Tab-separated table of C-alpha atoms in Angstrom:
chain	number	residue	atom	x	y	z
A	148	MET	CA	-31.691	10.621	13.307
A	149	SER	CA	-29.458	8.419	16.085
A	150	SER	CA	-28.273	6.352	12.943
A	151	VAL	CA	-27.731	9.075	11.449
A	152	VAL	CA	-25.865	10.197	14.041
A	153	ARG	CA	-23.767	6.999	14.909
A	154	ALA	CA	-23.031	7.081	11.575
A	155	ARG	CA	-21.447	10.647	11.567
A	156	HIS	CA	-19.736	9.517	15.064
A	157	ALA	CA	-18.145	6.297	13.342
A	158	VAL	CA	-16.662	8.184	10.140
A	159	ARG	CA	-15.293	10.848	12.838
A	160	GLU	CA	-13.284	8.240	14.859
A	161	THR	CA	-12.015	6.659	11.759
A	162	VAL	CA	-10.489	9.519	10.183
A	163	SER	CA	-9.545	11.716	13.287
A	164	GLY	CA	-5.792	11.445	14.550
A	165	LEU	CA	-3.861	10.805	11.543
A	166	PRO	CA	-1.073	13.174	10.955
A	167	PRO	CA	-1.539	15.863	7.932
A	168	ALA	CA	1.042	14.117	6.048
A	169	PHE	CA	-0.988	10.840	6.042
A	170	TRP	CA	-3.844	12.503	4.396
A	171	TRP	CA	-1.191	13.917	1.449
A	172	LEU	CA	-0.072	10.796	0.960
A	173	TRP	CA	-3.576	9.435	1.167
A	174	THR	CA	-4.388	11.579	-1.434
A	175	SER	CA	-1.782	10.837	-3.550
A	176	THR	CA	-3.179	7.403	-3.593
A	177	LEU	CA	-6.191	8.015	-4.641
A	178	VAL	CA	-5.430	10.420	-6.977
A	179	ASN	CA	-2.676	7.575	-8.847
A	180	ARG	CA	-5.629	5.067	-9.050
A	181	LEU	CA	-8.592	7.324	-10.281
A	182	GLY	CA	-6.068	7.739	-12.951
A	183	ALA	CA	-5.412	4.192	-13.457
A	184	PHE	CA	-5.478	2.511	-17.289
A	185	VAL	CA	-2.817	0.534	-18.281
A	186	ALA	CA	-3.222	-1.957	-15.798
A	187	THR	CA	-7.218	-2.658	-16.921
A	188	PHE	CA	-6.942	-2.570	-20.518
A	189	MET	CA	-3.877	-3.796	-21.648
A	190	ALA	CA	-4.805	-6.579	-22.757
A	191	LEU	CA	-7.897	-4.935	-24.852
A	192	TYR	CA	-6.006	-2.352	-26.222
A	193	LEU	CA	-2.928	-5.061	-27.766
A	194	THR	CA	-5.775	-7.695	-29.409
A	195	LEU	CA	-8.754	-5.013	-29.917
A	196	ASP	CA	-6.793	-1.702	-31.396
A	197	ARG	CA	-3.598	-3.115	-31.972
A	198	GLY	CA	-4.824	-6.487	-33.783
A	199	TYR	CA	-2.179	-8.596	-31.926
A	200	SER	CA	-2.808	-12.166	-30.892
A	201	ALA	CA	-3.490	-13.153	-26.869
A	202	THR	CA	-0.259	-14.953	-26.903
A	203	TYR	CA	1.362	-11.655	-27.693
A	204	ALA	CA	-1.028	-9.556	-24.899
A	205	GLY	CA	-0.284	-12.291	-22.345
A	206	LEU	CA	3.705	-11.973	-23.082
A	207	VAL	CA	3.413	-8.253	-22.670
A	208	ALA	CA	1.254	-8.393	-19.461
A	209	ALA	CA	4.556	-11.452	-18.104
A	210	LEU	CA	6.973	-8.253	-18.878
A	211	HIS	CA	4.852	-5.577	-17.086
A	212	GLY	CA	4.967	-7.794	-13.834
A	213	LEU	CA	8.389	-9.231	-14.280
A	214	GLY	CA	9.454	-5.665	-14.004
A	215	GLY	CA	7.540	-5.507	-10.823
A	216	VAL	CA	9.431	-7.514	-9.549
A	217	ILE	CA	13.067	-6.258	-10.527
A	218	SER	CA	11.875	-3.594	-9.245
A	219	SER	CA	10.419	-3.845	-5.443
A	220	LEU	CA	14.215	-4.314	-4.678
A	221	GLY	CA	15.672	-2.153	-6.137
A	222	ALA	CA	13.048	0.508	-4.600
A	223	GLY	CA	13.203	-1.280	-1.077
A	224	VAL	CA	17.009	-0.439	-1.155
A	225	MET	CA	16.255	2.909	-2.766
A	226	THR	CA	13.594	4.116	0.026
A	227	ASP	CA	16.315	3.513	2.820
A	228	ARG	CA	18.898	4.805	1.025
A	229	LEU	CA	17.800	8.315	-0.562
A	230	GLY	CA	14.791	8.382	1.148
A	231	ARG	CA	11.328	7.974	1.215
A	232	ARG	CA	10.010	10.948	-0.906
A	233	PRO	CA	12.992	10.512	-3.581
A	234	THR	CA	12.261	7.382	-4.293
A	235	LEU	CA	8.450	8.237	-4.561
A	236	LEU	CA	9.076	11.004	-6.851
A	237	VAL	CA	11.883	9.102	-9.002
A	238	ALA	CA	8.837	6.582	-8.857
A	239	GLN	CA	5.760	8.787	-10.069
A	240	ALA	CA	7.432	11.117	-12.581
A	241	SER	CA	8.894	7.798	-14.403
A	242	THR	CA	5.477	5.803	-14.312
A	243	ALA	CA	4.299	9.464	-15.685
A	244	VAL	CA	6.478	9.665	-18.505
A	245	SER	CA	6.916	5.497	-19.502
A	246	VAL	CA	3.381	5.260	-19.618
A	247	ALA	CA	2.957	7.898	-22.200
A	248	ALA	CA	5.412	6.615	-24.176
A	249	LEU	CA	3.477	3.109	-24.332
A	250	GLY	CA	0.746	4.979	-26.035
A	251	PHE	CA	2.969	6.575	-28.948
A	252	VAL	CA	4.737	3.058	-29.416
A	253	HIS	CA	3.677	0.755	-32.148
A	254	ASP	CA	6.545	-1.731	-33.008
A	255	PRO	CA	6.434	-5.128	-30.821
A	256	VAL	CA	9.465	-4.562	-29.496
A	257	SER	CA	8.761	-1.335	-28.463
A	258	ILE	CA	6.140	-1.858	-26.729
A	259	ALA	CA	7.100	-5.388	-24.690
A	260	ALA	CA	10.239	-3.306	-23.352
A	261	VAL	CA	8.100	-0.041	-22.866
A	262	ALA	CA	5.509	-2.041	-21.009
A	263	PHE	CA	8.501	-4.384	-19.072
A	264	LEU	CA	9.413	-0.187	-17.819
A	265	VAL	CA	5.471	0.563	-16.900
A	266	GLY	CA	5.433	-2.219	-14.501
A	267	MET	CA	9.470	-1.535	-13.054
A	268	ALA	CA	8.237	2.239	-12.306
A	269	SER	CA	4.937	1.744	-11.530
A	270	ASN	CA	5.844	-1.078	-8.685
A	271	ALA	CA	8.893	1.310	-7.455
A	272	SER	CA	7.042	3.411	-5.772
A	273	ARG	CA	4.895	0.432	-3.173
A	274	PRO	CA	7.813	-0.066	-0.412
A	275	ALA	CA	8.675	4.256	-0.399
A	276	VAL	CA	4.430	4.704	0.239
A	277	GLN	CA	4.342	2.096	2.860
A	278	ALA	CA	7.439	2.592	4.913
A	279	MET	CA	6.454	6.188	4.958
A	280	MET	CA	3.112	5.572	6.140
A	281	ALA	CA	4.931	4.021	8.976
A	282	ASP	CA	6.827	6.438	9.405
A	283	ILE	CA	4.409	9.380	10.217
A	284	VAL	CA	1.459	7.651	11.519
A	285	ARG	CA	1.758	6.165	15.343
A	286	PRO	CA	2.075	2.233	15.671
A	287	GLU	CA	-1.444	2.064	17.775
A	288	ASP	CA	-3.094	4.080	14.840
A	289	ARG	CA	-1.446	1.940	11.571
A	290	ILE	CA	-4.008	-0.500	10.914
A	291	ARG	CA	-6.795	2.442	10.820
A	292	ALA	CA	-4.567	3.969	8.614
A	293	PHE	CA	-3.458	0.976	5.728
A	294	SER	CA	-7.137	0.379	5.869
A	295	LEU	CA	-8.292	4.113	4.554
A	296	ASN	CA	-5.389	3.827	2.457
A	297	TYR	CA	-6.274	-0.132	1.086
A	298	TRP	CA	-10.079	1.845	0.917
A	299	ALA	CA	-8.271	4.710	-1.715
A	300	ILE	CA	-6.802	2.364	-3.848
A	301	ASN	CA	-9.693	0.013	-4.502
A	302	LEU	CA	-12.531	3.260	-4.211
A	303	GLY	CA	-9.951	4.906	-7.440
A	304	PHE	CA	-9.709	1.862	-8.898
A	305	ALA	CA	-13.321	0.929	-9.040
A	306	VAL	CA	-14.340	4.688	-10.719
A	307	SER	CA	-11.191	4.534	-13.219
A	308	SER	CA	-12.436	1.097	-14.171
A	309	MET	CA	-15.989	3.027	-15.218
A	310	ALA	CA	-14.226	5.723	-16.609
A	311	ALA	CA	-11.807	3.797	-18.743
A	312	GLY	CA	-14.125	1.802	-20.235
A	313	PHE	CA	-15.897	5.108	-22.180
A	314	ILE	CA	-12.301	6.302	-22.329
A	315	ALA	CA	-11.505	3.523	-24.685
A	316	GLU	CA	-14.123	3.539	-26.741
A	317	TYR	CA	-12.880	6.662	-27.852
A	318	SER	CA	-9.368	6.616	-27.866
A	319	TYR	CA	-6.692	3.894	-26.389
A	320	LEU	CA	-4.258	7.129	-26.096
A	321	ALA	CA	-6.111	9.236	-24.693
A	322	GLY	CA	-6.254	7.083	-21.469
A	323	PHE	CA	-3.001	6.507	-21.174
A	324	LEU	CA	-2.278	10.264	-21.748
A	325	ILE	CA	-5.041	11.071	-18.458
A	326	GLU	CA	-2.661	8.231	-16.469
A	327	ALA	CA	0.411	10.125	-17.317
A	328	VAL	CA	-0.668	13.218	-15.771
A	329	MET	CA	-2.599	11.638	-13.174
A	330	THR	CA	0.222	10.257	-12.086
A	331	MET	CA	2.682	13.201	-12.409
A	332	ALA	CA	-0.225	15.251	-10.583
A	333	CYS	CA	0.750	12.638	-7.681
A	334	ALA	CA	4.332	13.439	-7.940
A	335	VAL	CA	3.595	17.361	-7.378
A	336	VAL	CA	1.554	16.383	-4.404
A	337	VAL	CA	3.863	14.858	-2.900
A	338	PHE	CA	6.880	17.493	-4.088
A	339	VAL	CA	4.695	19.863	-2.046
A	340	LYS	CA	3.346	18.585	0.306
A	341	LEU	CA	5.106	15.827	1.964
A	342	PRO	CA	8.463	16.260	3.780
A	343	GLU	CA	10.810	13.387	4.114
A	344	SER	CA	10.044	11.068	6.547
A	345	LYS	CA	12.807	8.651	6.943
A	346	PRO	CA	14.125	8.331	10.588
A	347	VAL	CA	16.784	9.911	11.089
A	348	ARG	CA	19.527	7.854	13.380
A	349	SER	CA	22.093	9.915	16.173
A	350	SER	CA	26.063	8.654	15.973
A	351	ALA	CA	25.273	6.579	18.410
A	352	GLU	CA	22.416	4.909	16.980
A	353	GLU	CA	24.351	4.012	13.762
A	354	ALA	CA	27.098	2.355	15.731
A	355	ARG	CA	25.129	0.375	18.091
A	356	GLU	CA	22.935	-0.889	15.498
A	357	GLU	CA	23.484	-3.142	12.557
A	358	SER	CA	23.167	-1.895	9.268
A	359	VAL	CA	20.322	-3.255	6.944
A	360	GLY	CA	20.785	-5.223	3.726
A	361	LEU	CA	18.655	-7.484	1.503
A	362	GLY	CA	20.999	-10.516	3.037
A	363	THR	CA	20.156	-9.153	6.604
A	364	VAL	CA	16.599	-9.496	5.409
A	365	LEU	CA	17.176	-12.849	3.583
A	366	ARG	CA	18.711	-14.080	6.829
A	367	ASP	CA	15.629	-12.800	8.425
A	368	GLY	CA	13.371	-16.760	9.324
A	369	ARG	CA	10.995	-14.918	10.836
A	370	PHE	CA	9.999	-12.207	7.764
A	371	MET	CA	10.351	-14.391	5.202
A	372	SER	CA	7.853	-16.619	6.391
A	373	VAL	CA	5.853	-13.815	6.376
A	374	VAL	CA	6.888	-13.351	3.015
A	375	GLY	CA	6.331	-16.890	2.426
A	376	LEU	CA	2.668	-16.859	3.759
A	377	SER	CA	2.035	-13.715	1.823
A	378	PHE	CA	2.726	-15.356	-1.052
A	379	LEU	CA	0.472	-18.014	-0.658
A	380	ILE	CA	-2.564	-15.326	-0.079
A	381	ALA	CA	-1.496	-13.689	-2.965
A	382	LEU	CA	-1.644	-16.549	-4.746
A	383	ILE	CA	-5.248	-17.342	-4.079
A	384	PHE	CA	-6.439	-14.071	-4.404
A	385	GLN	CA	-5.097	-13.533	-7.702
A	386	GLN	CA	-7.504	-16.437	-9.234
A	387	GLY	CA	-10.067	-13.405	-8.910
A	388	SER	CA	-8.803	-11.912	-12.177
A	389	ILE	CA	-7.056	-15.215	-13.765
A	390	GLY	CA	-8.925	-18.185	-12.156
A	391	LEU	CA	-12.573	-16.545	-11.572
A	392	PRO	CA	-13.044	-15.421	-15.641
A	393	VAL	CA	-11.685	-18.315	-17.124
A	394	ALA	CA	-13.738	-20.796	-15.437
A	395	MET	CA	-17.095	-18.997	-15.956
A	396	GLY	CA	-16.015	-18.612	-19.292
A	397	ALA	CA	-15.590	-22.555	-19.600
A	398	ALA	CA	-18.964	-23.100	-17.978
A	399	GLY	CA	-20.959	-20.968	-20.170
A	400	PHE	CA	-21.214	-17.761	-18.570
A	401	THR	CA	-20.728	-14.539	-20.557
A	402	PRO	CA	-17.995	-11.527	-19.953
A	403	ALA	CA	-21.155	-9.024	-18.214
A	404	ASP	CA	-21.505	-12.094	-16.188
A	405	TYR	CA	-18.414	-12.070	-14.623
A	406	GLY	CA	-18.269	-8.389	-14.267
A	407	MET	CA	-21.409	-8.831	-12.647
A	408	ALA	CA	-20.182	-11.126	-9.724
A	409	VAL	CA	-16.691	-9.763	-9.639
A	410	ALA	CA	-18.102	-6.544	-9.082
A	411	VAL	CA	-19.285	-7.218	-5.813
A	412	ASN	CA	-15.811	-7.358	-4.343
A	413	GLY	CA	-15.522	-3.757	-4.974
A	414	VAL	CA	-18.544	-2.344	-3.725
A	415	LEU	CA	-17.870	-3.981	-0.521
A	416	ILE	CA	-15.099	-3.383	0.124
A	417	VAL	CA	-15.974	0.485	-0.320
A	418	ALA	CA	-19.359	0.220	1.934
A	419	LEU	CA	-17.328	-1.963	4.268
A	420	GLN	CA	-13.138	-1.617	4.649
A	421	ILE	CA	-14.325	1.605	7.334
A	422	PRO	CA	-16.463	-0.158	8.903
A	423	VAL	CA	-14.866	-3.389	9.144
A	424	THR	CA	-11.606	-1.637	10.309
A	425	ARG	CA	-13.494	-0.275	13.385
A	426	PHE	CA	-13.865	-4.079	14.547
A	427	ILE	CA	-10.516	-5.577	14.089
A	428	GLU	CA	-8.156	-2.748	15.020
A	429	HIS	CA	-7.130	-4.052	18.247
A	430	ARG	CA	-7.959	-7.154	18.305
A	431	ASP	CA	-5.428	-10.006	18.100
A	432	PRO	CA	-3.816	-10.052	14.641
A	433	GLY	CA	-2.464	-13.052	14.634
A	434	ARG	CA	-6.154	-14.714	14.698
A	435	LEU	CA	-7.591	-11.923	12.522
A	436	LEU	CA	-4.912	-13.581	9.813
A	437	VAL	CA	-5.588	-17.283	10.382
A	438	ILE	CA	-9.325	-16.893	9.578
A	439	SER	CA	-8.980	-14.552	6.509
A	440	SER	CA	-6.672	-16.957	5.118
A	441	LEU	CA	-9.046	-19.382	5.557
A	442	LEU	CA	-11.831	-17.338	4.277
A	443	ALA	CA	-10.160	-16.114	1.250
A	444	GLY	CA	-8.719	-20.361	0.541
A	445	TYR	CA	-12.268	-21.350	1.891
A	446	GLY	CA	-13.820	-18.670	-0.336
A	447	PHE	CA	-12.763	-19.470	-3.548
A	448	GLY	CA	-13.026	-23.417	-3.243
A	449	LEU	CA	-16.508	-22.695	-2.815
A	450	THR	CA	-16.575	-21.609	-6.284
A	451	ALA	CA	-16.724	-25.056	-6.933
A	452	PHE	CA	-20.382	-25.595	-6.512
A	453	ALA	CA	-21.589	-22.484	-8.113
A	454	GLY	CA	-24.010	-22.917	-10.891
A	455	SER	CA	-25.266	-19.454	-10.997
A	456	VAL	CA	-24.098	-16.120	-10.941
A	457	GLY	CA	-25.996	-15.081	-8.024
A	458	VAL	CA	-23.824	-18.309	-6.247
A	459	PHE	CA	-20.454	-16.976	-7.666
A	460	ALA	CA	-21.188	-13.266	-6.265
A	461	LEU	CA	-22.000	-15.186	-2.765
A	462	THR	CA	-18.733	-16.398	-3.171
A	463	VAL	CA	-16.861	-13.374	-3.787
A	464	CYS	CA	-18.413	-11.744	-0.758
A	465	VAL	CA	-16.897	-14.464	1.459
A	466	TRP	CA	-13.151	-13.934	-0.554
A	467	THR	CA	-13.750	-9.860	-0.688
A	468	LEU	CA	-14.355	-10.365	3.429
A	469	ALA	CA	-11.310	-11.819	3.689
A	470	GLU	CA	-9.576	-9.485	1.371
A	471	ILE	CA	-10.444	-6.635	3.714
A	472	VAL	CA	-9.235	-8.174	6.806
A	473	ASN	CA	-5.891	-9.419	5.497
A	474	ALA	CA	-4.703	-6.744	3.846
A	475	PRO	CA	-4.293	-3.759	6.691
A	476	THR	CA	-3.381	-6.763	9.208
A	477	GLN	CA	-0.623	-8.377	7.223
A	478	THR	CA	1.027	-4.714	6.105
A	479	GLY	CA	0.930	-4.554	9.666
A	480	LEU	CA	2.816	-7.221	10.775
A	481	VAL	CA	5.529	-6.660	7.994
A	482	VAL	CA	6.178	-3.368	9.332
A	483	ARG	CA	5.818	-4.297	12.987
A	484	LEU	CA	8.595	-6.929	12.074
A	485	SER	CA	11.045	-4.231	9.937
A	486	PRO	CA	13.593	-2.762	11.467
A	487	VAL	CA	12.823	1.376	11.861
A	488	HIS	CA	16.015	1.980	9.449
A	489	GLY	CA	15.710	-1.263	7.379
A	490	ARG	CA	11.591	-0.549	6.003
A	491	GLY	CA	12.338	0.800	2.879
A	492	ARG	CA	14.317	-3.056	2.414
A	493	TYR	CA	11.707	-5.179	4.107
A	494	GLN	CA	8.529	-3.266	2.238
A	495	GLY	CA	10.238	-4.528	-1.067
A	496	MET	CA	10.678	-7.774	-0.058
A	497	TYR	CA	6.917	-8.028	1.018
A	498	THR	CA	5.898	-6.193	-2.251
A	499	MET	CA	7.830	-8.491	-4.613
A	500	SER	CA	5.642	-11.677	-2.417
A	501	TRP	CA	2.832	-10.122	-4.470
A	502	ALA	CA	4.415	-9.754	-7.624
A	503	VAL	CA	5.974	-13.036	-7.627
A	504	ALA	CA	2.346	-13.734	-7.383
A	505	ALA	CA	1.476	-12.169	-9.957
A	506	LEU	CA	3.595	-13.857	-12.456
A	507	VAL	CA	2.782	-17.228	-10.999
A	508	ALA	CA	-0.680	-17.423	-11.086
A	509	PRO	CA	-1.564	-17.627	-14.157
A	510	LEU	CA	0.583	-20.148	-15.508
A	511	MET	CA	-0.755	-22.595	-12.572
A	512	SER	CA	-4.136	-21.474	-12.583
A	513	GLY	CA	-4.021	-22.613	-16.585
A	514	VAL	CA	-2.134	-25.379	-16.100
A	515	VAL	CA	-4.644	-26.502	-13.822
A	516	ILE	CA	-7.523	-25.892	-15.691
A	517	ASP	CA	-6.261	-27.466	-18.933
A	518	ARG	CA	-4.993	-30.932	-16.932
A	519	PHE	CA	-7.728	-31.121	-14.256
A	520	GLY	CA	-10.762	-28.940	-14.687
A	521	ALA	CA	-11.534	-25.630	-12.707
A	522	GLU	CA	-13.125	-27.468	-9.662
A	523	TRP	CA	-9.347	-29.262	-8.959
A	524	LEU	CA	-8.086	-25.367	-8.803
A	525	TRP	CA	-10.903	-24.271	-6.688
A	526	GLY	CA	-10.128	-27.568	-4.216
A	527	LEU	CA	-6.205	-26.026	-4.184
A	528	CYS	CA	-7.079	-22.891	-3.382
A	529	ALA	CA	-8.722	-24.505	-0.490
A	530	VAL	CA	-5.923	-26.140	0.804
A	531	VAL	CA	-2.843	-23.559	0.037
A	532	GLY	CA	-5.629	-21.191	2.331
A	533	THR	CA	-5.517	-24.001	4.893
A	534	VAL	CA	-1.812	-24.507	4.534
A	535	ALA	CA	-1.701	-20.157	5.223
A	536	GLY	CA	-3.826	-20.246	8.089
A	537	ALA	CA	-1.632	-22.945	9.712
A	538	GLY	CA	1.524	-20.893	8.975
A	539	TYR	CA	0.115	-17.821	10.682
A	540	ALA	CA	-0.685	-19.860	13.486
A	541	ALA	CA	2.671	-21.049	14.228
A	542	LEU	CA	4.215	-17.818	13.370
A	543	MET	CA	2.379	-15.557	15.556
A	544	ARG	CA	2.716	-17.877	18.577
A	545	ARG	CA	6.385	-17.408	18.279
A	546	LEU	CA	6.535	-14.163	17.615
A	547	PRO	CA	7.893	-12.736	21.155
A	548	PRO	CA	5.125	-10.213	22.528
A	549	GLU	CA	7.728	-7.304	23.408
A	550	THR	CA	8.133	-6.636	19.552
A	551	ALA	CA	4.823	-4.387	19.980
A	552	ALA	CA	5.431	-4.025	23.337
A	553	ALA	CA	8.785	-2.273	22.592
A	554	GLU	CA	8.100	-0.323	19.311
A	555	LYS	CA	5.435	1.736	21.708
A	556	ALA	CA	7.899	2.157	24.231
A	557	THR	CA	10.618	3.577	21.376
A	558	ALA	CA	7.392	5.560	20.126
A	559	GLU	CA	6.893	7.142	23.335
A	560	LYS	CA	10.730	7.603	24.010
A	561	THR	CA	10.736	9.547	21.324
A	562	ALA	CA	7.768	12.229	21.701
A	563	ALA	CA	9.130	12.534	25.302
A	564	GLU	CA	12.692	13.644	23.927
A	565	VAL	CA	10.445	16.308	21.126
A	566	VAL	CA	8.344	17.923	23.573
A	567	ALA	CA	11.839	17.729	25.992
A	568	ALA	CA	13.164	19.844	22.466
A	569	GLU	CA	10.319	21.587	22.452
A	570	LYS	CA	11.010	23.213	25.782
A	571	THR	CA	14.932	23.748	25.556
A	572	ALA	CA	13.482	25.544	22.182
A	573	ALA	CA	11.514	27.881	23.369
A	574	GLU	CA	13.611	28.612	27.157
A	575	VAL	CA	16.800	29.046	24.517
A	576	VAL	CA	14.763	31.670	22.437
A	577	ALA	CA	13.286	33.181	25.851
A	578	ALA	CA	16.720	33.637	26.929
A	579	GLU	CA	17.777	35.038	23.261
A	580	ALA	CA	14.488	37.918	23.328
A	581	LEU	CA	15.261	39.219	26.702
A	582	VAL	CA	19.362	39.897	26.054
A	583	ALA	CA	17.613	41.434	22.986
A	584	GLY	CA	15.256	43.501	24.788
A	585	THR	CA	17.879	44.855	27.717
A	586	VAL	CA	19.967	45.347	24.851
A	587	VAL	CA	17.547	47.247	22.529
A	588	ALA	CA	16.467	48.980	26.006
A	589	GLY	CA	19.804	50.489	26.083
A	590	THR	CA	20.315	51.697	22.931
A	591	ALA	CA	16.753	52.376	21.077
A	592	PRO	CA	12.739	52.502	22.612
A	593	ALA	CA	11.428	48.944	23.161
A	594	GLU	CA	8.967	49.657	20.381
A	595	ALA	CA	12.167	49.436	17.362
A	596	VAL	CA	11.626	45.762	18.163
A	597	PRO	CA	9.215	44.106	15.424
A	598	ALA	CA	6.421	43.176	17.268
A	599	GLY	CA	6.020	39.129	16.768
A	600	GLU	CA	9.791	38.783	15.946
A	601	ALA	CA	10.415	36.702	18.955
A	602	PRO	CA	7.578	34.252	18.510
A	603	GLY	CA	8.175	33.964	14.643
A	604	ARG	CA	11.825	32.605	15.609
A	605	ALA	CA	10.571	30.552	18.401
A	606	ALA	CA	8.204	28.420	15.969
A	607	VAL	CA	10.816	28.058	13.889
A	608	VAL	CA	13.142	26.701	15.934
A	609	VAL	CA	10.864	24.575	17.849
A	610	ASP	CA	10.102	22.916	14.743
A	611	ARG	CA	12.869	22.660	13.501
A	612	ALA	CA	14.122	20.814	16.864
A	613	ALA	CA	11.299	18.288	16.742
A	614	VAL	CA	11.846	17.389	13.081
A	615	VAL	CA	15.983	16.807	14.232
A	616	VAL	CA	14.671	14.959	17.183
A	617	GLU	CA	12.051	12.767	15.424
A	618	GLY	CA	12.109	13.044	11.689
A	619	LYS	CA	8.660	12.652	11.473
A	620	PRO	CA	6.351	15.145	10.141
A	621	GLU	CA	3.445	14.724	12.412
A	622	VAL	CA	5.621	15.336	15.321
A	623	GLY	CA	6.854	18.645	14.190
A	624	ALA	CA	7.189	19.635	10.349
A	625	PRO	CA	4.915	21.624	8.168
């Protein structure tokens, strides 16, 4: 019984203290991943249902990834200029329309073109989601928030992968339409429940601070180092869905064997993401990034010695632990290095590193396996993980500690300003109510004043003041 109580207490601590806006964003992410179909079954749809060659299926997958690369930067700019909410709405509505269209086109050129548009639209929401999450969650809670969001992504993907298999047996078109409907449902959640979270800058702040463009991001050597290291880590993790099935197939294992081994990844993430987050939440991010890089590299490196499904599954356990630690920690580092008014562009550049890795990894793994053998691929993963770990160690040593302190001080200052604004607004409303009462007393009975009018107005003014000062929904917005 005590273990149940402890588990309940741990879950309560993990989910408590996060603003309602975060949970609506989390819900939108979960619904979006529950409807994922294209990413899982596109290759099977093209080769089995439409009868196209594997080469053509690979071309379509590459175009889908290229669309994501292009949209990463564009969506980052939109996130900063138009706002997080408009970018999310445009991206999700466009994804719904393009995914539905993909189910109805049959010409190979049309399929390739629409797949490119699907890749652009689906990837465009990521910078906005990450920037909004950074806006609405306190700095000390961000690792926990990013972990919960990553948990939702994997939970939704695990469920959708199983469901998509049954749906595909019935109708591939049904799968496309279901994803379109659920993506549009995400847009509805954003429209109805999520206010704009883009921080509002005063005229003095705009005059004092330099504007952030893509050139600013590219000239930020420290941040671009993170992007480069992220690219290396992404290259390693991509091998779980690219190099691993090819190598297992070449070694005589069946697709079912690969499915059993890689299923461990999703199960462990769903089971361990929350407890591991509690363990790493307040630990040194530099050390976590170094350890996770080494675990990722050598986890895949151990695959060279695997000769059974069980051993393959054990190697999956190693690099899955690296994934659980690395994903929220690295995202938190990106937010830490991003200026508040340039989060969209910075998140877009970070997202692009993963999109580019998704394009490069298939080519890299194919060439290495064909020319040198799978063992060399796994050895290369170990080398890349070591390089990434060394890079993170060097980077974090050069990262000034006042960055985090300054961010916390800014958050505390903003909270103090909000409290002061609320107090001032309440005093103004009280004065107005007093004046109104005096006027009423001289012209009509006091009961002629509608009961609750002043408190209602006070609540509205206080909420508006909080939003104007902070621009963050967790402070005062509904």
